[in-house]
Amino acid sequence: MLSAIELKKLYSSNEFINKYTYSNNDLGITYSREKTVFKIWAPTAEKIILNLYKSGNYKEHDIITSYELEFHRDGTWVKTLNGDLNGLYYDYKVYVNGSINITNDPYSIACGVNGKRSMIVDLNDTNPDGWNEDYARDRNDECPVIYELHIKDFSYDKASGIKDEYRGKYLAFTQTGTTLNNDGVHKTGIDYLKSLGITHVHLLPCFDYGSVDEGSKDESQFNWGYDPVNYNVPEGSYSTNPFDGKVRIKEFKEMVQAIHNAGLKVVMDVVYNHTYNLDTSLQKVVPYYYYRVNDDGTLSDGSACGNDTASDRIMYRNYMINSVLYWAEEYHVDGFRFDLMGLHDVETMNAIRKALNALPDGENIIMYGEPWAAGETAMDKKAVPALKKNVNLLDKNISIFCDDTRDSIKGHVFYGEVPGFINGGIGFEDKIKSSVLAWCSGNAEYSPHSPKQIISYVSAHDNYTLYDKLMETLREIKDYNKYDEELIRLNKLAASIVFTCQGINFFQAGEEFARTKQGEDNSFDLSPELNMIDWNRVYEYEGLVNYYKGLIKLRKNFTALHSMKNENLERYDFIDTKHDNLVCYTLLNDPDSKDIFTKLFIAYNSSLNDLNLNLPEGKWQLLVNEESSDLFNDEIFADGNISIPKQSALILGQK
């Protein structure tokens, strides 16, 4: 038996790479009614047995028969079985490195409950009516606005008016006409999402993950899902029947179709940087190949999850590319968000981008990730990590979350009491200016190709919600359920900054109605009641919701705010106001635009006082103030001196 260090040395050798690199995209099963071909890459295996089963329940001893695979080429093993095997389940017995491992297929496209057995499936059987006509990728969203949402959060609240059997499931997205407590007035569900003005629904991980028991009827189970088991299979706990492998596939497609029918696109949160644990098919088939190993033989843990996968190894790089392409093609997914992208190497990320671009309308598939890691990782020394400092080495159409913008606006992400610009921080004016310019002005230690590479945001699923962060910094006595006028005012200010920054806009579901998790900053496995969208709160804070809608409308109607061209950076004129806690500037519109307004005046006043300022020359129309972000039609004009109310944004337009 070879040790992890000995295997690492073997896998890194040119001899191994040259002899065992398999480039075809046919690993897993290739199904037809006449036959099914099983193919698995296992270069170090001594023998592999294929077991067929009647059901996907791994607790049942219902084996039909077994077959031995034959060694093929480039490290692959193959078995062809004649006849129609649609609906049967299978796993492998792999003899490797002194062990006998029972495992599902690393390339599974369907599986039974909890992902223990893989499934043979005719994917045509899983297509909902009209699936072949479902296509959103030709829609080029000039002003992308991304809404980050957890599938169970979306519909777990009974007040959503969504059917009980759909609550917390994929199918919740397919139900239209839902209203708050079925009152027939206040929109919930997919109709509410459509009304916001967003363009993309970013779904937290929804491939098959390990922290929830799919076979349990306990609906109180909850997890964000950052613990992958089967990368190419939808999560079963969101389906109405996790025991039948076809159901989750069809219902996932129905969800995507419903989101597309609402005029929105789907972004999938993908977690290729680690797995749930080391008890995986990847490890059981080719021990320690897919994982990074330190020089002392321990597993690399830059993910803080116990293991780091090895994107810098060619067969895992190919695995990632093919997996992303599979979701884009089979499930019509329109975008991908990469968890801890800094653990992957630049070459892999660029290869994924190139592969997506080659699809029909593939350049419209959005791609972004976290340009950081949780710690050091044992990446090949020749590889370049996809960290923020290396953003200029990434393809121009790979974007990164900008933690500088987030922390400049609201304060340190890990220390709740530390404020930023809006909530009492001192000396953040220059950082807010850099945030406005998407850190493309040369004032950062990294150099984006253009504003398009920057995700401008102030909150996401990780850490405190925006409202809870404001509560942490500003209130000794914390009452998360009491309407707090000052915190709502600051929430509006934060949103005003984000939606007038260059870059791609992103916000956490519920930020628009002061979402609270009662001060919990890491709710990944807490109760669904704490995590769920509180649909009553949506309408308790309807004024804030409408404020977000107005900001999105403004952004869409002023080309220079959303076109993300480098030329936009030259159209800013920052005003020296002599005031602390105040940032003011004008922005000329794209001269080729046909927008109503040719110029904007924007001011962010985070001080505790109203501040007076002389307006730039000309007649200005009020568009956004501390109360409303939708004053387009009111035609309130100003010139000369103007007062900018405390803790608020003011936006004026010039025709």
PDB file of C-alpha atoms in Angstrom, residues 349-580:
ATOM      1  CA  MET A 349     -10.787  28.922 -14.270  1.00  0.00           C
ATOM      2  CA  ASN A 350      -9.818  30.286 -17.667  1.00  0.00           C
ATOM      3  CA  ALA A 351     -10.314  26.857 -19.236  1.00  0.00           C
ATOM      4  CA  ILE A 352     -13.852  26.713 -17.820  1.00  0.00           C
ATOM      5  CA  ARG A 353     -14.582  30.182 -19.171  1.00  0.00           C
ATOM      6  CA  LYS A 354     -13.260  29.192 -22.619  1.00  0.00           C
ATOM      7  CA  ALA A 355     -15.389  26.037 -22.636  1.00  0.00           C
ATOM      8  CA  LEU A 356     -18.529  27.990 -21.695  1.00  0.00           C
ATOM      9  CA  ASN A 357     -17.834  30.579 -24.391  1.00  0.00           C
ATOM     10  CA  ALA A 358     -17.833  27.800 -26.980  1.00  0.00           C
ATOM     11  CA  LEU A 359     -21.482  26.949 -26.216  1.00  0.00           C
ATOM     12  CA  PRO A 360     -24.278  28.662 -28.173  1.00  0.00           C
ATOM     13  CA  ASP A 361     -24.551  32.168 -26.654  1.00  0.00           C
ATOM     14  CA  GLY A 362     -22.024  30.923 -24.121  1.00  0.00           C
ATOM     15  CA  GLU A 363     -20.443  34.331 -23.610  1.00  0.00           C
ATOM     16  CA  ASN A 364     -23.696  35.380 -21.961  1.00  0.00           C
ATOM     17  CA  ILE A 365     -23.179  32.771 -19.239  1.00  0.00           C
ATOM     18  CA  ILE A 366     -22.113  34.735 -16.186  1.00  0.00           C
ATOM     19  CA  MET A 367     -19.167  33.452 -14.163  1.00  0.00           C
ATOM     20  CA  TYR A 368     -17.841  34.772 -10.859  1.00  0.00           C
ATOM     21  CA  GLY A 369     -16.327  33.590  -7.609  1.00  0.00           C
ATOM     22  CA  GLU A 370     -14.753  34.287  -4.256  1.00  0.00           C
ATOM     23  CA  PRO A 371     -11.142  35.366  -4.927  1.00  0.00           C
ATOM     24  CA  TRP A 372      -9.881  34.096  -1.606  1.00  0.00           C
ATOM     25  CA  ALA A 373      -9.260  30.920   0.395  1.00  0.00           C
ATOM     26  CA  ALA A 374      -9.797  30.109   4.050  1.00  0.00           C
ATOM     27  CA  GLY A 375      -6.096  29.273   4.460  1.00  0.00           C
ATOM     28  CA  GLU A 376      -2.950  28.055   2.727  1.00  0.00           C
ATOM     29  CA  THR A 377      -3.341  25.229   0.237  1.00  0.00           C
ATOM     30  CA  ALA A 378      -0.825  22.756  -1.204  1.00  0.00           C
ATOM     31  CA  MET A 379      -1.269  23.859  -4.800  1.00  0.00           C
ATOM     32  CA  ASP A 380       1.366  22.872  -7.318  1.00  0.00           C
ATOM     33  CA  LYS A 381       4.105  25.481  -7.143  1.00  0.00           C
ATOM     34  CA  LYS A 382       3.891  26.092 -10.885  1.00  0.00           C
ATOM     35  CA  ALA A 383       0.174  26.925 -10.651  1.00  0.00           C
ATOM     36  CA  VAL A 384      -1.174  30.436 -10.043  1.00  0.00           C
ATOM     37  CA  PRO A 385      -4.076  30.666  -7.585  1.00  0.00           C
ATOM     38  CA  ALA A 386      -7.216  32.550  -8.652  1.00  0.00           C
ATOM     39  CA  LEU A 387      -6.846  35.097  -5.856  1.00  0.00           C
ATOM     40  CA  LYS A 388      -7.872  38.746  -5.961  1.00  0.00           C
ATOM     41  CA  LYS A 389      -4.264  39.835  -6.513  1.00  0.00           C
ATOM     42  CA  ASN A 390      -4.222  37.758  -9.728  1.00  0.00           C
ATOM     43  CA  VAL A 391      -7.524  39.051 -11.142  1.00  0.00           C
ATOM     44  CA  ASN A 392      -5.673  40.509 -14.139  1.00  0.00           C
ATOM     45  CA  LEU A 393      -4.587  36.952 -15.073  1.00  0.00           C
ATOM     46  CA  LEU A 394      -8.179  35.728 -15.142  1.00  0.00           C
ATOM     47  CA  ASP A 395     -10.271  35.959 -18.284  1.00  0.00           C
ATOM     48  CA  LYS A 396     -11.938  39.371 -18.539  1.00  0.00           C
ATOM     49  CA  ASN A 397     -15.336  37.662 -18.206  1.00  0.00           C
ATOM     50  CA  ILE A 398     -14.589  36.029 -14.854  1.00  0.00           C
ATOM     51  CA  SER A 399     -15.725  38.340 -12.069  1.00  0.00           C
ATOM     52  CA  ILE A 400     -14.788  38.439  -8.392  1.00  0.00           C
ATOM     53  CA  PHE A 401     -16.623  39.390  -5.213  1.00  0.00           C
ATOM     54  CA  CYS A 402     -15.176  42.680  -3.999  1.00  0.00           C
ATOM     55  CA  ASP A 403     -14.749  42.448  -0.244  1.00  0.00           C
ATOM     56  CA  ASP A 404     -13.137  45.904  -0.313  1.00  0.00           C
ATOM     57  CA  THR A 405     -16.425  47.451  -1.417  1.00  0.00           C
ATOM     58  CA  ARG A 406     -18.402  45.419   1.127  1.00  0.00           C
ATOM     59  CA  ASP A 407     -16.149  46.284   4.068  1.00  0.00           C
ATOM     60  CA  SER A 408     -15.705  49.933   3.086  1.00  0.00           C
ATOM     61  CA  ILE A 409     -19.457  50.459   3.142  1.00  0.00           C
ATOM     62  CA  LYS A 410     -20.508  48.600   6.303  1.00  0.00           C
ATOM     63  CA  GLY A 411     -17.302  47.663   8.148  1.00  0.00           C
ATOM     64  CA  HIS A 412     -15.214  44.592   8.878  1.00  0.00           C
ATOM     65  CA  VAL A 413     -16.985  41.409   7.861  1.00  0.00           C
ATOM     66  CA  PHE A 414     -15.757  39.298  10.784  1.00  0.00           C
ATOM     67  CA  TYR A 415     -15.948  41.848  13.601  1.00  0.00           C
ATOM     68  CA  GLY A 416     -19.530  42.953  14.080  1.00  0.00           C
ATOM     69  CA  GLU A 417     -18.706  46.023  16.139  1.00  0.00           C
ATOM     70  CA  VAL A 418     -16.262  47.507  13.577  1.00  0.00           C
ATOM     71  CA  PRO A 419     -18.055  50.059  11.366  1.00  0.00           C
ATOM     72  CA  GLY A 420     -17.569  51.248   7.824  1.00  0.00           C
ATOM     73  CA  PHE A 421     -18.497  54.431   5.979  1.00  0.00           C
ATOM     74  CA  ILE A 422     -22.246  54.315   6.597  1.00  0.00           C
ATOM     75  CA  ASN A 423     -22.294  53.322  10.274  1.00  0.00           C
ATOM     76  CA  GLY A 424     -19.782  55.530  12.026  1.00  0.00           C
ATOM     77  CA  GLY A 425     -16.418  54.639  10.506  1.00  0.00           C
ATOM     78  CA  ILE A 426     -13.848  57.392  10.001  1.00  0.00           C
ATOM     79  CA  GLY A 427     -11.706  58.013   6.942  1.00  0.00           C
ATOM     80  CA  PHE A 428     -13.500  55.795   4.421  1.00  0.00           C
ATOM     81  CA  GLU A 429     -14.141  58.501   1.814  1.00  0.00           C
ATOM     82  CA  ASP A 430     -11.334  57.472  -0.558  1.00  0.00           C
ATOM     83  CA  LYS A 431     -12.312  53.810  -0.308  1.00  0.00           C
ATOM     84  CA  ILE A 432     -15.897  54.681  -1.191  1.00  0.00           C
ATOM     85  CA  LYS A 433     -14.610  56.553  -4.249  1.00  0.00           C
ATOM     86  CA  SER A 434     -12.584  53.483  -5.233  1.00  0.00           C
ATOM     87  CA  SER A 435     -15.678  51.330  -4.697  1.00  0.00           C
ATOM     88  CA  VAL A 436     -17.679  53.595  -6.999  1.00  0.00           C
ATOM     89  CA  LEU A 437     -15.026  53.042  -9.671  1.00  0.00           C
ATOM     90  CA  ALA A 438     -15.013  49.270  -9.069  1.00  0.00           C
ATOM     91  CA  TRP A 439     -11.396  49.523  -7.905  1.00  0.00           C
ATOM     92  CA  CYS A 440     -10.313  50.148 -11.496  1.00  0.00           C
ATOM     93  CA  SER A 441      -8.711  53.537 -10.784  1.00  0.00           C
ATOM     94  CA  GLY A 442      -5.272  52.171  -9.947  1.00  0.00           C
ATOM     95  CA  ASN A 443      -5.673  52.706  -6.206  1.00  0.00           C
ATOM     96  CA  ALA A 444      -5.792  49.006  -5.341  1.00  0.00           C
ATOM     97  CA  GLU A 445      -3.214  46.237  -5.045  1.00  0.00           C
ATOM     98  CA  TYR A 446      -4.981  44.413  -7.871  1.00  0.00           C
ATOM     99  CA  SER A 447      -5.871  45.415 -11.411  1.00  0.00           C
ATOM    100  CA  PRO A 448      -9.221  44.323 -12.861  1.00  0.00           C
ATOM    101  CA  HIS A 449      -9.490  44.329 -16.635  1.00  0.00           C
ATOM    102  CA  SER A 450     -12.657  46.413 -16.360  1.00  0.00           C
ATOM    103  CA  PRO A 451     -15.549  47.106 -13.967  1.00  0.00           C
ATOM    104  CA  LYS A 452     -17.194  43.956 -15.306  1.00  0.00           C
ATOM    105  CA  GLN A 453     -14.736  41.884 -13.264  1.00  0.00           C
ATOM    106  CA  ILE A 454     -16.007  43.324  -9.982  1.00  0.00           C
ATOM    107  CA  ILE A 455     -19.076  42.124  -8.078  1.00  0.00           C
ATOM    108  CA  SER A 456     -20.204  45.165  -6.075  1.00  0.00           C
ATOM    109  CA  TYR A 457     -22.132  44.065  -2.999  1.00  0.00           C
ATOM    110  CA  VAL A 458     -22.610  44.658   0.706  1.00  0.00           C
ATOM    111  CA  SER A 459     -24.076  41.367   1.970  1.00  0.00           C
ATOM    112  CA  ALA A 460     -24.247  37.678   1.117  1.00  0.00           C
ATOM    113  CA  HIS A 461     -25.218  34.466   2.906  1.00  0.00           C
ATOM    114  CA  ASP A 462     -21.947  34.435   4.867  1.00  0.00           C
ATOM    115  CA  ASN A 463     -21.579  36.497   8.042  1.00  0.00           C
ATOM    116  CA  TYR A 464     -24.126  39.028   9.330  1.00  0.00           C
ATOM    117  CA  THR A 465     -27.042  40.151   7.220  1.00  0.00           C
ATOM    118  CA  LEU A 466     -26.728  43.848   6.431  1.00  0.00           C
ATOM    119  CA  TYR A 467     -29.433  44.757   8.959  1.00  0.00           C
ATOM    120  CA  ASP A 468     -27.844  42.633  11.683  1.00  0.00           C
ATOM    121  CA  LYS A 469     -24.435  44.191  10.971  1.00  0.00           C
ATOM    122  CA  LEU A 470     -25.937  47.650  11.439  1.00  0.00           C
ATOM    123  CA  MET A 471     -27.520  46.474  14.673  1.00  0.00           C
ATOM    124  CA  GLU A 472     -24.186  45.097  15.898  1.00  0.00           C
ATOM    125  CA  THR A 473     -22.347  48.358  15.282  1.00  0.00           C
ATOM    126  CA  LEU A 474     -24.964  50.817  16.481  1.00  0.00           C
ATOM    127  CA  ARG A 475     -27.161  49.274  19.187  1.00  0.00           C
ATOM    128  CA  GLU A 476     -26.176  48.145  22.670  1.00  0.00           C
ATOM    129  CA  ILE A 477     -29.678  46.766  23.221  1.00  0.00           C
ATOM    130  CA  LYS A 478     -30.562  44.762  20.157  1.00  0.00           C
ATOM    131  CA  ASP A 479     -34.187  44.333  19.109  1.00  0.00           C
ATOM    132  CA  TYR A 480     -34.165  42.748  15.668  1.00  0.00           C
ATOM    133  CA  ASN A 481     -37.936  42.725  15.288  1.00  0.00           C
ATOM    134  CA  LYS A 482     -38.591  46.386  16.132  1.00  0.00           C
ATOM    135  CA  TYR A 483     -38.735  48.819  13.221  1.00  0.00           C
ATOM    136  CA  ASP A 484     -35.621  50.983  13.634  1.00  0.00           C
ATOM    137  CA  GLU A 485     -35.845  54.109  11.492  1.00  0.00           C
ATOM    138  CA  GLU A 486     -32.138  54.931  11.664  1.00  0.00           C
ATOM    139  CA  LEU A 487     -31.056  51.444  10.618  1.00  0.00           C
ATOM    140  CA  ILE A 488     -33.523  51.481   7.723  1.00  0.00           C
ATOM    141  CA  ARG A 489     -32.145  54.861   6.657  1.00  0.00           C
ATOM    142  CA  LEU A 490     -28.638  53.386   6.685  1.00  0.00           C
ATOM    143  CA  ASN A 491     -29.822  50.303   4.822  1.00  0.00           C
ATOM    144  CA  LYS A 492     -31.093  52.619   2.098  1.00  0.00           C
ATOM    145  CA  LEU A 493     -27.766  54.461   2.053  1.00  0.00           C
ATOM    146  CA  ALA A 494     -25.841  51.189   1.684  1.00  0.00           C
ATOM    147  CA  ALA A 495     -28.058  50.119  -1.201  1.00  0.00           C
ATOM    148  CA  SER A 496     -27.711  53.518  -2.856  1.00  0.00           C
ATOM    149  CA  ILE A 497     -23.934  53.189  -2.839  1.00  0.00           C
ATOM    150  CA  VAL A 498     -23.925  49.630  -4.165  1.00  0.00           C
ATOM    151  CA  PHE A 499     -26.393  50.333  -6.965  1.00  0.00           C
ATOM    152  CA  THR A 500     -24.423  53.360  -8.132  1.00  0.00           C
ATOM    153  CA  CYS A 501     -21.069  51.554  -8.098  1.00  0.00           C
ATOM    154  CA  GLN A 502     -19.509  50.349 -11.297  1.00  0.00           C
ATOM    155  CA  GLY A 503     -19.411  46.560 -11.643  1.00  0.00           C
ATOM    156  CA  ILE A 504     -22.054  43.849 -11.400  1.00  0.00           C
ATOM    157  CA  ASN A 505     -24.630  44.276  -8.637  1.00  0.00           C
ATOM    158  CA  PHE A 506     -25.373  41.466  -6.205  1.00  0.00           C
ATOM    159  CA  PHE A 507     -27.402  41.306  -3.007  1.00  0.00           C
ATOM    160  CA  GLN A 508     -28.552  38.716  -0.507  1.00  0.00           C
ATOM    161  CA  ALA A 509     -32.219  37.717  -0.582  1.00  0.00           C
ATOM    162  CA  GLY A 510     -33.970  39.768   2.066  1.00  0.00           C
ATOM    163  CA  GLU A 511     -31.474  42.604   2.202  1.00  0.00           C
ATOM    164  CA  GLU A 512     -34.300  44.619   0.638  1.00  0.00           C
ATOM    165  CA  PHE A 513     -36.595  44.051   3.629  1.00  0.00           C
ATOM    166  CA  ALA A 514     -34.039  44.308   6.450  1.00  0.00           C
ATOM    167  CA  ARG A 515     -33.624  40.557   6.746  1.00  0.00           C
ATOM    168  CA  THR A 516     -32.525  39.468  10.182  1.00  0.00           C
ATOM    169  CA  LYS A 517     -31.137  36.254  11.583  1.00  0.00           C
ATOM    170  CA  GLN A 518     -31.384  37.589  15.117  1.00  0.00           C
ATOM    171  CA  GLY A 519     -27.677  38.378  15.190  1.00  0.00           C
ATOM    172  CA  GLU A 520     -26.483  34.928  14.085  1.00  0.00           C
ATOM    173  CA  ASP A 521     -23.539  35.426  11.758  1.00  0.00           C
ATOM    174  CA  ASN A 522     -23.152  31.822  10.560  1.00  0.00           C
ATOM    175  CA  SER A 523     -26.542  30.162  10.169  1.00  0.00           C
ATOM    176  CA  PHE A 524     -25.364  27.418   7.789  1.00  0.00           C
ATOM    177  CA  ASP A 525     -26.917  24.579   9.806  1.00  0.00           C
ATOM    178  CA  LEU A 526     -29.375  26.376  12.081  1.00  0.00           C
ATOM    179  CA  SER A 527     -33.154  26.070  11.904  1.00  0.00           C
ATOM    180  CA  PRO A 528     -35.100  26.709   8.713  1.00  0.00           C
ATOM    181  CA  GLU A 529     -37.313  29.071  10.727  1.00  0.00           C
ATOM    182  CA  LEU A 530     -34.307  31.312  11.435  1.00  0.00           C
ATOM    183  CA  ASN A 531     -33.051  31.139   7.851  1.00  0.00           C
ATOM    184  CA  MET A 532     -36.302  31.339   5.897  1.00  0.00           C
ATOM    185  CA  ILE A 533     -37.609  34.321   3.990  1.00  0.00           C
ATOM    186  CA  ASP A 534     -40.088  35.955   6.373  1.00  0.00           C
ATOM    187  CA  TRP A 535     -42.818  36.902   3.939  1.00  0.00           C
ATOM    188  CA  ASN A 536     -44.669  39.027   6.495  1.00  0.00           C
ATOM    189  CA  ARG A 537     -41.506  41.092   6.967  1.00  0.00           C
ATOM    190  CA  VAL A 538     -41.392  41.751   3.204  1.00  0.00           C
ATOM    191  CA  TYR A 539     -44.507  43.865   3.557  1.00  0.00           C
ATOM    192  CA  GLU A 540     -43.721  45.271   6.980  1.00  0.00           C
ATOM    193  CA  TYR A 541     -40.685  46.820   5.275  1.00  0.00           C
ATOM    194  CA  GLU A 542     -42.358  47.451   1.929  1.00  0.00           C
ATOM    195  CA  GLY A 543     -40.953  50.980   1.812  1.00  0.00           C
ATOM    196  CA  LEU A 544     -37.427  49.560   1.844  1.00  0.00           C
ATOM    197  CA  VAL A 545     -38.357  46.973  -0.798  1.00  0.00           C
ATOM    198  CA  ASN A 546     -39.664  49.745  -3.035  1.00  0.00           C
ATOM    199  CA  TYR A 547     -36.458  51.693  -2.451  1.00  0.00           C
ATOM    200  CA  TYR A 548     -34.452  48.771  -3.873  1.00  0.00           C
ATOM    201  CA  LYS A 549     -36.810  48.535  -6.838  1.00  0.00           C
ATOM    202  CA  GLY A 550     -36.297  52.222  -7.587  1.00  0.00           C
ATOM    203  CA  LEU A 551     -32.518  51.963  -7.410  1.00  0.00           C
ATOM    204  CA  ILE A 552     -32.543  49.024  -9.818  1.00  0.00           C
ATOM    205  CA  LYS A 553     -34.789  51.034 -12.151  1.00  0.00           C
ATOM    206  CA  LEU A 554     -32.420  54.014 -11.980  1.00  0.00           C
ATOM    207  CA  ARG A 555     -29.413  51.815 -12.721  1.00  0.00           C
ATOM    208  CA  LYS A 556     -31.090  50.266 -15.737  1.00  0.00           C
ATOM    209  CA  ASN A 557     -32.020  53.693 -17.086  1.00  0.00           C
ATOM    210  CA  PHE A 558     -28.586  55.289 -16.945  1.00  0.00           C
ATOM    211  CA  THR A 559     -26.176  53.511 -19.283  1.00  0.00           C
ATOM    212  CA  ALA A 560     -22.941  54.713 -17.685  1.00  0.00           C
ATOM    213  CA  LEU A 561     -23.941  53.061 -14.396  1.00  0.00           C
ATOM    214  CA  HIS A 562     -24.338  49.590 -15.862  1.00  0.00           C
ATOM    215  CA  SER A 563     -22.453  49.285 -19.160  1.00  0.00           C
ATOM    216  CA  MET A 564     -19.217  48.441 -17.274  1.00  0.00           C
ATOM    217  CA  LYS A 565     -16.958  50.003 -19.900  1.00  0.00           C
ATOM    218  CA  ASN A 566     -13.559  51.329 -18.940  1.00  0.00           C
ATOM    219  CA  GLU A 567     -14.526  54.559 -20.691  1.00  0.00           C
ATOM    220  CA  ASN A 568     -17.042  55.194 -17.922  1.00  0.00           C
ATOM    221  CA  LEU A 569     -14.200  55.717 -15.473  1.00  0.00           C
ATOM    222  CA  GLU A 570     -13.203  58.915 -17.284  1.00  0.00           C
ATOM    223  CA  ARG A 571     -16.691  60.375 -16.897  1.00  0.00           C
ATOM    224  CA  TYR A 572     -16.524  60.780 -13.109  1.00  0.00           C
ATOM    225  CA  ASP A 573     -15.791  64.111 -11.463  1.00  0.00           C
ATOM    226  CA  PHE A 574     -15.421  63.823  -7.689  1.00  0.00           C
ATOM    227  CA  ILE A 575     -16.171  67.025  -5.786  1.00  0.00           C
ATOM    228  CA  ASP A 576     -13.977  68.191  -2.923  1.00  0.00           C
ATOM    229  CA  THR A 577     -16.654  69.099  -0.364  1.00  0.00           C
ATOM    230  CA  LYS A 578     -14.411  69.817   2.670  1.00  0.00           C
ATOM    231  CA  HIS A 579     -16.811  67.621   4.665  1.00  0.00           C
ATOM    232  CA  ASP A 580     -15.975  64.345   6.358  1.00  0.00           C
TER     233      ASP A 580
END
